[in-house]
C-alpha cells in the first residue's frame, strides 16, 4: 500500500477517513441527524426556513426568531443589477454556447459577492449575514435564469411566498399549488445538509485558508455539479428518459430487465443509486419517493408510469446488486412530475444546500486550522535538468 511520505496509508477517495469534527450533522447508517433532529422528523414537522435557521443559527427557532429570519430572507431576495444583466444572457449562454444552469448559478453567486458589503469580513456576524443573503438570492438567480432561457421577462420575487414557493413562482410565473410547495419544501429539507460530502468538504477547505464565504459557496457549487454528487438528480432523470426511449411507451418487465442486464454487462454506473456512506439505503430516498409518487398520482397516469418504471429499476438494482437508491433518484422523478426543467434540478439542490455549506464555513472559521493533507508521490525518480 502506498504511503503519504510518512507511514500513513493512502485511502483512495478518503473513504471512511474522519477528516474533522462537526456539530452540524451526523450521517449514520441508521439515521441522518441535523443538530440533534432526525431527518424524517424534520421532513414531517418542520419547514425549510426552520431547518435553515437550525443549521445556520445552531438551535430550533422560537416563533419570534423564525418570523425575524423569514423577514430577513425575504428582504434579501433581490439581486444586484449587474447580476441581472448577466442573467439576461442565460438563454444565449445555454442555447448557443457551452453553459449549463449550474455554471451560470456559480458565476452569479460569485458576482453577488462583489456587491456584498461584508464580502471580505470573516467575522461570525458578517458570515451569518452573508449566509442569509446568499440563501435568499439563489432562488432569484435560478428563477431569472430560467425566465431568460425561455425568452421570458423576469418574474419578481413574491414576499408572500416561502423559500420553496417563491422558487417555483419565480421559475414559472405561476403560483404553486399548496401540494407542490410542500413537496418542494420537503425536498429542500432533505437536501440541506450531509456532513463532509464532497461539496461541503470543498467549502470547508476553501474556508480553511481564511478565504471568504462567497468563495467557499462558489467552490461548493462547482463540486456539487458533478454527476457523482448533486448532478445525479439530473442524470437519474436522463437515465429514466433513456430507458423509456429504448423500451418504448409501456413498462414491459422483460424489456426493463433486458435494459438493466445490458447496463450491468457494460458495467454502467446507474445514476441515483449507491452512496459512499449508506450501504443499506439512503434515509432521504423513501421520504421523497412517497411524496413524489403521491404528486404523480394526482398529476396523471403518465407520471405514475414514470414512478412504476423507477420502481422496477430500483427492484432489479436491489435484488441483483444490493445497491439502493439515493435521494437523487426519487428527486429526478419528483421534479419531473412537477414540470421542472431537468437542468434546473441541481441548481435547486443549491437553493437548499447553501444553508449547510454556510453553516460549515462558519464552523470552520470559528475553530480554524488550514486543511492541508499530504500526497503519496508516484512520479519519476529525481533527474538532472541539464543531463
Ligand atoms: N451503479 C452501478 N454500480 C454501482 C453504483 C451504481 N450507481 N454505485 C456503486 N456501484 C458498484 C460499483 O461499481 C462497485 O462495484 P465493484 O465493487 O464490483 O467494482 C461497488 O458498487 C462500490 O462502488 P464504489 O463506486 O466504489 O462506491 P463509492 O463509495 O466510491 O461511490 C457513489 C459512491 C455515489 C459515487 C457511487 O455509488 C455512484 O457513482 N453512484 C451514481 C451517482 C450518484 O447517484 N451519486 C449521488 C450520490 S448521493 C447524493 C448526492 O451526493 O447528491
XYZ file of N, CA and C in Angstrom, residues 118-351:
702
model
N -20.125 42.958 3.143
C -19.372 42.147 4.116
C -18.406 41.182 3.434
N -18.251 41.304 2.118
C -17.555 40.245 1.367
C -16.242 39.801 2.013
N -15.385 40.756 2.408
C -14.048 40.380 2.903
C -14.011 40.191 4.413
N -15.151 40.271 5.070
C -15.213 40.179 6.540
C -15.596 38.745 6.934
N -14.684 38.047 7.613
C -14.955 36.658 8.014
C -15.443 36.542 9.458
N -15.871 37.640 10.064
C -16.371 37.546 11.440
C -17.653 36.713 11.445
N -17.979 36.167 12.607
C -19.176 35.312 12.725
C -20.427 36.091 12.317
N -20.491 37.375 12.723
C -21.693 38.172 12.426
C -21.810 38.409 10.917
N -20.683 38.775 10.294
C -20.708 39.035 8.846
C -21.002 37.745 8.086
N -20.422 36.643 8.534
C -20.665 35.363 7.858
C -22.148 34.999 7.897
N -22.784 35.221 9.032
C -24.214 34.896 9.138
C -25.033 35.799 8.208
N -24.674 37.069 8.168
C -25.400 37.979 7.252
C -25.229 37.521 5.809
N -24.007 37.151 5.445
C -23.752 36.724 4.054
C -24.477 35.411 3.751
N -24.495 34.511 4.732
C -25.168 33.216 4.523
C -26.642 33.448 4.187
N -27.285 34.339 4.938
C -28.712 34.611 4.693
C -28.898 35.272 3.330
N -27.993 36.177 2.998
C -28.140 36.863 1.696
C -28.008 35.864 0.545
N -27.009 35.002 0.623
C -26.817 34.046 -0.488
C -28.016 33.110 -0.562
N -28.447 32.616 0.590
C -29.593 31.700 0.622
C -30.821 32.357 -0.016
N -31.052 33.624 0.327
C -32.231 34.336 -0.183
C -32.130 34.587 -1.689
N -30.907 34.790 -2.174
C -30.732 35.209 -3.580
C -30.717 34.039 -4.572
N -30.358 32.845 -4.113
C -30.217 31.735 -5.074
C -31.527 31.457 -5.825
N -32.703 31.398 -5.165
C -33.929 31.181 -5.948
C -34.186 32.284 -6.980
N -33.799 33.514 -6.654
C -33.978 34.617 -7.611
C -33.082 34.388 -8.834
N -31.847 33.973 -8.571
C -30.917 33.702 -9.688
C -31.476 32.576 -10.556
N -31.932 31.499 -9.912
C -32.458 30.349 -10.677
C -33.695 30.784 -11.477
N -34.576 31.534 -10.811
C -35.810 31.968 -11.471
C -35.519 32.846 -12.680
N -34.701 33.882 -12.472
C -34.374 34.790 -13.583
C -33.688 34.024 -14.717
N -32.786 33.119 -14.339
C -32.072 32.345 -15.363
C -33.054 31.523 -16.195
N -33.991 30.868 -15.524
C -34.952 30.041 -16.262
C -35.848 30.914 -17.144
N -36.254 32.087 -16.614
C -37.054 33.016 -17.422
C -36.284 33.376 -18.693
N -34.998 33.707 -18.545
C -34.185 34.110 -19.706
C -34.019 32.953 -20.686
N -33.816 31.751 -20.170
C -33.641 30.582 -21.057
C -34.904 30.391 -21.898
N -36.062 30.681 -21.300
C -37.332 30.524 -22.028
C -37.704 31.789 -22.816
N -36.826 32.798 -22.803
C -37.084 34.030 -23.550
C -38.206 34.858 -22.942
N -38.400 34.739 -21.631
C -39.489 35.481 -20.961
C -38.921 36.602 -20.098
N -39.813 37.542 -19.699
C -39.412 38.593 -18.760
C -39.150 37.971 -17.386
N -38.309 38.657 -16.596
C -38.037 38.175 -15.240
C -39.301 38.274 -14.391
N -39.497 37.273 -13.568
C -40.591 37.294 -12.588
C -40.004 37.811 -11.272
N -40.630 38.818 -10.683
C -40.104 39.385 -9.433
C -40.427 38.453 -8.260
N -39.557 38.449 -7.217
C -39.852 37.621 -6.042
C -41.187 38.019 -5.407
N -41.852 37.062 -4.776
C -43.141 37.320 -4.127
C -42.962 37.177 -2.615
N -43.098 38.317 -1.918
C -42.833 38.342 -0.472
C -43.840 37.527 0.328
N -44.947 37.140 -0.305
C -45.936 36.364 0.459
C -45.600 34.867 0.423
N -44.597 34.499 -0.375
C -44.322 33.067 -0.552
C -43.081 32.617 0.229
N -43.101 31.345 0.604
C -41.964 30.731 1.306
C -40.776 30.602 0.339
N -39.643 30.184 0.890
C -38.450 29.946 0.062
C -38.797 28.972 -1.074
N -39.473 27.866 -0.723
C -39.834 26.849 -1.725
C -40.866 27.393 -2.712
N -41.893 28.042 -2.181
C -42.968 28.559 -3.035
C -42.459 29.639 -3.965
N -41.626 30.524 -3.420
C -41.081 31.614 -4.236
C -40.178 31.084 -5.350
N -39.431 30.029 -5.048
C -38.566 29.413 -6.065
C -39.413 28.918 -7.240
N -40.503 28.221 -6.942
C -41.372 27.711 -8.016
C -42.036 28.865 -8.767
N -42.490 29.847 -8.023
C -43.134 31.030 -8.627
C -42.189 31.744 -9.589
N -40.955 31.956 -9.151
C -40.022 32.723 -9.989
C -39.624 31.964 -11.249
N -39.584 30.630 -11.159
C -39.210 29.844 -12.351
C -40.332 29.818 -13.380
N -41.592 29.836 -12.892
C -42.716 29.581 -13.801
C -43.632 30.780 -14.008
N -43.615 31.743 -13.059
C -44.585 32.848 -13.124
C -45.982 32.398 -12.732
N -46.064 31.208 -12.142
C -47.378 30.727 -11.676
C -47.300 30.399 -10.198
N -48.368 30.803 -9.485
C -48.398 30.491 -8.046
C -48.466 28.979 -7.886
N -47.549 28.385 -7.113
C -47.575 26.925 -6.967
C -48.765 26.472 -6.129
N -49.250 25.264 -6.397
C -50.295 24.700 -5.546
C -49.673 24.427 -4.175
N -50.544 24.307 -3.170
C -50.043 24.008 -1.814
C -49.279 22.685 -1.820
N -49.751 21.724 -2.628
C -49.089 20.396 -2.661
C -47.680 20.520 -3.244
N -47.559 21.254 -4.366
C -46.234 21.397 -4.991
C -45.279 22.151 -4.069
N -45.798 23.178 -3.404
C -44.957 23.952 -2.489
C -44.442 23.043 -1.372
N -45.332 22.171 -0.883
C -44.961 21.261 0.207
C -43.897 20.256 -0.259
N -44.106 19.681 -1.444
C -43.136 18.698 -1.949
C -41.772 19.380 -2.134
N -41.775 20.581 -2.712
C -40.515 21.304 -2.899
C -39.876 21.598 -1.540
N -40.692 22.044 -0.582
C -40.178 22.373 0.743
C -39.486 21.156 1.369
N -40.154 19.996 1.290
C -39.569 18.790 1.894
C -38.282 18.404 1.160
N -38.290 18.516 -0.168
C -37.063 18.153 -0.899
C -35.911 19.066 -0.462
N -36.210 20.334 -0.198
C -35.153 21.258 0.252
C -34.658 20.868 1.644
N -35.569 20.422 2.508
C -35.157 19.956 3.849
C -34.206 18.763 3.703
N -34.575 17.829 2.820
C -33.765 16.613 2.657
C -32.386 16.929 2.090
N -32.313 17.968 1.259
C -31.058 18.314 0.589
C -30.167 19.268 1.407
N -30.660 19.753 2.557
C -29.992 20.903 3.189
C -28.585 20.622 3.701
N -28.328 19.390 4.170
C -27.065 19.179 4.882
C -26.683 17.702 4.894
N -25.395 17.401 4.850
C -24.962 15.998 4.817
C -23.502 15.852 5.218
N -23.105 16.351 6.284
C -21.739 16.397 6.848
C -20.635 16.633 5.802
N -19.603 15.793 5.771
C -18.438 16.108 4.932
C -18.560 15.527 3.519
N -19.722 15.718 2.890
C -19.854 15.326 1.481
C -18.886 16.172 0.638
N -18.735 15.820 -0.642
C -17.676 16.438 -1.464
C -17.796 17.964 -1.537
N -19.008 18.480 -1.735
C -19.131 19.936 -1.895
C -18.916 20.663 -0.567
N -19.387 20.081 0.520
C -19.197 20.711 1.828
C -17.720 20.672 2.220
N -17.072 19.551 1.920
C -15.644 19.457 2.220
C -14.875 20.506 1.407
N -15.283 20.671 0.138
C -14.672 21.711 -0.705
C -14.826 23.078 -0.047
N -16.056 23.369 0.384
C -16.320 24.677 1.015
C -15.465 24.836 2.264
N -15.293 23.769 3.035
C -14.509 23.865 4.271
C -13.023 24.041 3.958
N -12.549 23.379 2.901
C -11.137 23.552 2.523
C -10.894 25.015 2.140
N -11.819 25.577 1.388
C -11.682 26.990 0.970
C -11.733 27.897 2.202
N -12.720 27.648 3.067
C -12.841 28.470 4.284
C -11.602 28.315 5.161
N -11.000 27.125 5.127
C -9.839 26.844 5.977
C -8.610 27.662 5.614
N -8.575 28.222 4.414
C -7.467 29.126 4.053
C -7.766 30.550 4.515
N -8.895 30.729 5.189
C -9.447 32.028 5.604
C -9.925 32.841 4.402
N -10.246 32.143 3.323
C -10.956 32.806 2.213
C -12.404 33.046 2.664
N -13.142 33.797 1.862
C -14.441 34.310 2.280
C -15.606 33.361 1.965
N -16.747 33.683 2.567
C -17.980 32.888 2.419
C -18.386 32.708 0.953
N -18.383 33.795 0.177
C -18.821 33.657 -1.221
C -17.911 32.688 -1.986
N -16.598 32.813 -1.752
C -15.659 31.920 -2.434
C -15.929 30.470 -2.066
N -16.177 30.219 -0.783
C -16.411 28.844 -0.325
C -17.707 28.291 -0.923
N -18.733 29.123 -1.007
C -20.020 28.656 -1.554
C -19.880 28.405 -3.064
N -19.149 29.284 -3.733
C -18.933 29.091 -5.177
C -18.187 27.764 -5.408
N -17.197 27.479 -4.572
C -16.492 26.201 -4.670
C -17.436 25.034 -4.429
N -18.333 25.191 -3.461
C -19.325 24.142 -3.180
C -20.210 23.897 -4.396
N -20.625 24.970 -5.040
C -21.483 24.820 -6.237
C -20.722 24.059 -7.326
N -19.449 24.425 -7.525
C -18.650 23.758 -8.560
C -18.547 22.258 -8.277
N -18.371 21.902 -7.005
C -18.231 20.476 -6.661
C -19.570 19.742 -6.761
N -20.639 20.435 -6.433
C -21.961 19.776 -6.436
C -22.405 19.392 -7.850
N -21.888 20.137 -8.837
C -22.358 19.937 -10.216
C -22.130 18.512 -10.743
N -21.069 17.864 -10.291
C -20.685 16.571 -10.877
C -21.749 15.496 -10.691
N -21.893 14.593 -11.683
C -22.934 13.561 -11.593
C -22.705 12.520 -10.507
N -21.490 12.435 -9.943
C -21.318 11.524 -8.810
C -21.849 12.149 -7.530
N -22.170 13.449 -7.585
C -22.677 14.164 -6.395
C -24.045 14.737 -6.776
N -24.243 16.043 -6.625
C -25.583 16.613 -6.827
C -26.118 16.483 -8.240
N -25.192 16.455 -9.224
C -25.634 16.329 -10.613
C -26.366 15.026 -10.880
N -26.352 14.117 -9.901
C -27.026 12.820 -10.086
C -28.543 12.968 -10.197
N -29.129 14.025 -9.642
C -30.606 14.127 -9.772
C -31.000 14.374 -11.234
N -30.187 15.169 -11.945
C -30.458 15.362 -13.376
C -30.128 14.074 -14.143
N -28.967 13.482 -13.806
C -28.514 12.284 -14.520
C -29.490 11.122 -14.325
N -30.099 11.036 -13.144
C -31.056 9.942 -12.875
C -32.276 10.088 -13.774
N -32.748 11.319 -13.917
C -33.927 11.530 -14.777
C -33.575 11.297 -16.237
N -32.360 11.712 -16.621
C -31.929 11.463 -18.018
C -31.840 9.966 -18.283
N -31.379 9.227 -17.282
C -31.285 7.769 -17.458
C -32.683 7.155 -17.634
N -33.638 7.608 -16.829
C -35.004 7.079 -16.978
C -35.577 7.444 -18.352
N -35.248 8.630 -18.840
C -35.702 9.015 -20.192
C -35.059 8.123 -21.243
N -33.779 7.779 -21.038
C -33.098 6.868 -21.982
C -33.789 5.503 -21.979
N -34.123 5.021 -20.774
C -34.778 3.696 -20.690
C -36.121 3.765 -21.424
N -36.861 4.841 -21.171
C -38.172 4.990 -21.833
C -38.014 4.989 -23.356
N -37.021 5.736 -23.832
C -36.773 5.797 -25.282
C -36.444 4.402 -25.820
N -35.638 3.645 -25.069
C -35.185 2.340 -25.554
C -36.261 1.260 -25.451
N -37.112 1.320 -24.427
C -38.089 0.220 -24.250
C -39.460 0.569 -24.812
N -39.664 1.838 -25.168
C -40.975 2.220 -25.700
C -41.914 2.675 -24.590
N -43.183 2.973 -24.961
C -44.081 3.649 -24.016
C -44.595 2.781 -22.861
N -44.499 1.454 -22.998
C -45.030 0.590 -21.929
C -43.919 0.118 -20.998
N -44.285 -0.137 -19.739
C -43.312 -0.654 -18.777
C -43.248 -2.180 -18.865
N -42.793 -2.674 -19.997
C -42.705 -4.118 -20.199
C -41.582 -4.677 -19.308
N -41.918 -5.551 -18.327
C -40.907 -6.035 -17.377
C -39.717 -6.696 -18.061
N -39.969 -7.416 -19.168
C -38.860 -8.115 -19.847
C -37.896 -7.084 -20.453
N -38.500 -6.049 -21.078
C -37.645 -5.022 -21.705
C -36.841 -4.253 -20.644
N -37.482 -4.001 -19.511
C -36.755 -3.283 -18.441
C -35.616 -4.170 -17.933
N -35.923 -5.458 -17.730
C -34.886 -6.385 -17.232
C -33.741 -6.489 -18.237
N -34.077 -6.531 -19.539
C -33.024 -6.622 -20.568
C -32.155 -5.368 -20.552
N -32.807 -4.209 -20.424
C -32.061 -2.936 -20.396
C -31.079 -2.947 -19.226
N -31.558 -3.419 -18.095
C -30.717 -3.432 -16.890
C -29.560 -4.432 -17.049
N -29.851 -5.610 -17.628
C -28.785 -6.610 -17.799
C -27.691 -6.046 -18.697
N -28.113 -5.337 -19.761
C -27.135 -4.735 -20.669
C -26.273 -3.710 -19.894
N -26.940 -2.918 -19.051
C -26.202 -1.913 -18.259
C -25.204 -2.613 -17.334
N -25.614 -3.747 -16.756
C -24.703 -4.477 -15.855
C -23.512 -5.028 -16.644
N -23.804 -5.603 -17.836
C -22.720 -6.173 -18.651
C -21.738 -5.065 -19.039
N -22.291 -3.906 -19.375
C -21.427 -2.776 -19.779
C -20.789 -2.087 -18.572
N -21.089 -2.579 -17.381
C -20.581 -2.010 -16.119
C -20.901 -0.522 -15.990
N -22.124 -0.181 -16.408
C -22.554 1.227 -16.301
C -22.857 1.571 -14.857
N -22.546 2.800 -14.478
C -22.987 3.319 -13.181
C -24.407 3.827 -13.370
N -25.340 3.307 -12.600
C -26.726 3.785 -12.727
C -26.905 4.984 -11.802
N -27.302 6.080 -12.395
C -27.340 7.349 -11.664
C -28.499 7.374 -10.668
N -28.202 7.917 -9.480
C -29.223 7.942 -8.425
C -29.182 6.695 -7.563
N -28.167 5.852 -7.770
C -28.014 4.653 -6.939
C -26.649 4.643 -6.280
N -26.611 4.059 -5.087
C -25.345 3.902 -4.373
C -25.042 5.111 -3.511
N -24.171 4.921 -2.561
C -23.765 6.019 -1.684
C -22.479 5.653 -0.972
N -21.614 6.618 -0.788
C -20.348 6.348 -0.108
C -20.565 5.901 1.342
N -21.538 6.478 2.014
C -21.742 6.127 3.432
C -22.871 5.106 3.594
N -24.043 5.394 3.015
C -25.189 4.495 3.219
C -25.040 3.276 2.316
N -24.788 2.134 2.894
C -24.687 0.938 2.059
C -25.993 0.128 2.095
N -26.902 0.476 3.025
C -28.184 -0.247 3.085
C -29.359 0.658 2.729
N -29.100 1.782 2.082
C -30.183 2.685 1.682
C -30.022 4.059 2.308
N -30.460 5.044 1.555
C -30.369 6.461 1.937
C -31.688 6.837 2.620
N -31.617 7.328 3.849
C -32.841 7.638 4.625
C -33.743 8.629 3.913
N -33.157 9.461 3.076
C -33.936 10.528 2.440
C -34.767 10.005 1.275
N -34.290 8.907 0.646
C -34.914 8.448 -0.605
C -36.389 8.030 -0.421
N -36.721 7.176 0.560
C -38.134 6.769 0.673
C -39.060 7.944 1.011
N -38.543 8.930 1.734
C -39.387 10.084 2.095
C -39.786 10.830 0.818
N -38.792 11.101 -0.027
C -39.098 11.857 -1.246
C -39.865 10.994 -2.253
N -39.543 9.705 -2.281
C -40.263 8.809 -3.201
C -41.760 8.827 -2.887
N -42.087 8.717 -1.603
C -43.501 8.692 -1.195
C -44.226 9.969 -1.606
N -43.581 11.101 -1.348
C -44.218 12.389 -1.688
C -44.337 12.564 -3.203
N -43.270 12.202 -3.907
C -43.262 12.345 -5.373
C -44.312 11.457 -6.007
N -44.438 10.245 -5.481
C -45.418 9.318 -6.067
C -46.843 9.846 -5.870
N -47.085 10.401 -4.704
C -48.420 10.979 -4.447
C -48.695 12.112 -5.438
N -47.687 12.941 -5.664
C -47.839 14.039 -6.634
C -48.130 13.477 -8.012
N -47.433 12.384 -8.367
C -47.627 11.760 -9.687
C -49.054 11.218 -9.815
N -49.552 10.616 -8.734
C -50.917 10.065 -8.776
C -51.941 11.180 -9.003
N -51.653 12.347 -8.460
C -52.572 13.483 -8.668
C -52.459 14.025 -10.086
N -51.229 13.976 -10.640
C -50.993 14.640 -11.922
C -51.430 13.806 -13.128
N -51.423 12.481 -12.996
C -51.929 11.689 -14.122
C -51.134 10.433 -14.390
N -51.720 9.521 -15.191
C -51.136 8.188 -15.394
C -49.737 8.206 -15.992
N -49.440 9.213 -16.813
C -48.116 9.245 -17.452
C -47.008 9.388 -16.390
N -47.340 10.138 -15.304
C -46.342 10.340 -14.250
C -46.269 9.127 -13.327
N -47.420 8.472 -13.117
C -47.414 7.237 -12.320
C -46.556 6.195 -13.033
N -46.695 6.162 -14.356
C -45.923 5.205 -15.161
C -44.411 5.442 -15.002
N -44.044 6.706 -14.900
C -42.633 7.029 -14.680
C -42.172 6.445 -13.341
N -42.981 6.646 -12.293
C -42.614 6.100 -10.974
C -42.574 4.574 -11.017
N -43.522 3.972 -11.767
C -43.516 2.499 -11.854
C -42.242 2.004 -12.547
N -41.814 2.756 -13.560
C -40.556 2.398 -14.234
C -39.400 2.503 -13.233
N -39.369 3.609 -12.497
C -38.314 3.806 -11.491
C -38.327 2.693 -10.452
N -39.525 2.294 -10.035
C -39.635 1.238 -9.012
C -39.131 -0.100 -9.564
N -39.388 -0.352 -10.854
C -38.912 -1.605 -11.458
C -37.381 -1.610 -11.527
N -36.815 -0.475 -11.916
C -35.351 -0.346 -11.987
C -34.751 -0.545 -10.588
N -35.390 0.099 -9.623
C -34.941 0.032 -8.233
C -34.938 -1.413 -7.727
N -36.003 -2.159 -8.051
C -36.124 -3.540 -7.560
C -35.013 -4.411 -8.153
N -34.735 -4.211 -9.433
C -33.682 -5.018 -10.065
C -32.321 -4.681 -9.429
N -32.063 -3.386 -9.201
C -30.795 -2.980 -8.560
C -30.678 -3.608 -7.168
N -31.776 -3.581 -6.433
C -31.733 -4.109 -5.064
C -31.555 -5.632 -5.092
N -32.344 -6.310 -5.952
C -32.290 -7.780 -5.986
C -30.949 -8.276 -6.502
N -30.449 -7.646 -7.548
C -29.268 -8.204 -8.212
C -27.954 -7.636 -7.690
N -27.980 -6.381 -7.266
C -26.704 -5.745 -6.882
C -26.659 -5.331 -5.408
N -27.805 -5.409 -4.743
C -27.887 -4.911 -3.352
C -27.410 -3.446 -3.279
N -27.761 -2.694 -4.314
C -27.439 -1.259 -4.321
C -28.769 -0.504 -4.317
N -28.870 0.484 -3.434
C -30.152 1.144 -3.159
C -30.168 2.568 -3.728
N -31.382 3.091 -3.968
C -31.434 4.463 -4.497
C -30.986 5.474 -3.449
N -30.316 6.513 -3.904
C -30.049 7.647 -3.013
C -31.110 8.713 -3.284
N -31.044 9.806 -2.561
C -32.100 10.834 -2.641
C -32.291 11.368 -4.063
N -31.219 11.306 -4.873
C -31.322 11.893 -6.212
C -32.218 11.093 -7.153
N -32.429 9.811 -6.851
C -33.265 9.004 -7.748
C -34.739 9.445 -7.663
N -35.351 9.426 -6.479
C -36.731 9.943 -6.428
C -36.816 11.429 -6.738
N -35.739 12.168 -6.478
C -35.780 13.604 -6.768
C -36.008 13.840 -8.262
N -35.265 13.095 -9.099
C -35.416 13.255 -10.551
C -36.868 13.058 -10.967
N -37.475 11.963 -10.509
C -38.867 11.661 -10.903
C -39.836 12.688 -10.323
N -39.545 13.150 -9.116
C -40.454 14.090 -8.440
C -40.435 15.452 -9.134
N -39.237 15.975 -9.380
C -39.155 17.285 -10.037
C -39.721 17.212 -11.460
N -39.517 16.063 -12.125
C -40.084 15.900 -13.468
C -41.612 15.972 -13.401
N -42.170 15.294 -12.417
C -43.634 15.300 -12.218
C -44.139 16.726 -11.983
N -43.306 17.525 -11.310
C -43.717 18.907 -11.019
C -43.487 19.835 -12.210
N -42.969 19.311 -13.313
C -42.794 20.120 -14.525
C -41.545 20.976 -14.523
N -40.611 20.660 -13.650
C -39.378 21.472 -13.572
C -38.402 21.011 -14.657
N -37.795 21.950 -15.407
C -36.826 21.546 -16.435
C -35.631 20.822 -15.809
N -35.230 19.725 -16.431
C -34.183 18.856 -15.843
C -32.899 19.627 -15.481
N -32.383 20.533 -16.338
C -31.110 21.184 -15.994
C -31.188 22.101 -14.765
N -32.401 22.308 -14.223
C -32.502 23.130 -13.005
C -32.552 22.277 -11.736
N -32.516 20.943 -11.877
C -32.624 20.115 -10.660
C -31.442 20.349 -9.714
N -30.231 20.403 -10.272
C -29.064 20.574 -9.382
C -28.986 22.015 -8.850
N -29.294 23.053 -9.665
C -29.396 24.388 -9.070
C -30.392 24.446 -7.898
N -31.497 23.705 -7.996
C -32.454 23.700 -6.878
C -31.819 23.064 -5.637
N -31.014 22.044 -5.856
C -30.244 21.441 -4.743
C -29.425 22.551 -4.059
N -28.820 23.428 -4.861
C -28.035 24.536 -4.296
C -28.915 25.443 -3.433
N -30.156 25.709 -3.914
C -31.066 26.610 -3.179
C -31.316 26.102 -1.767
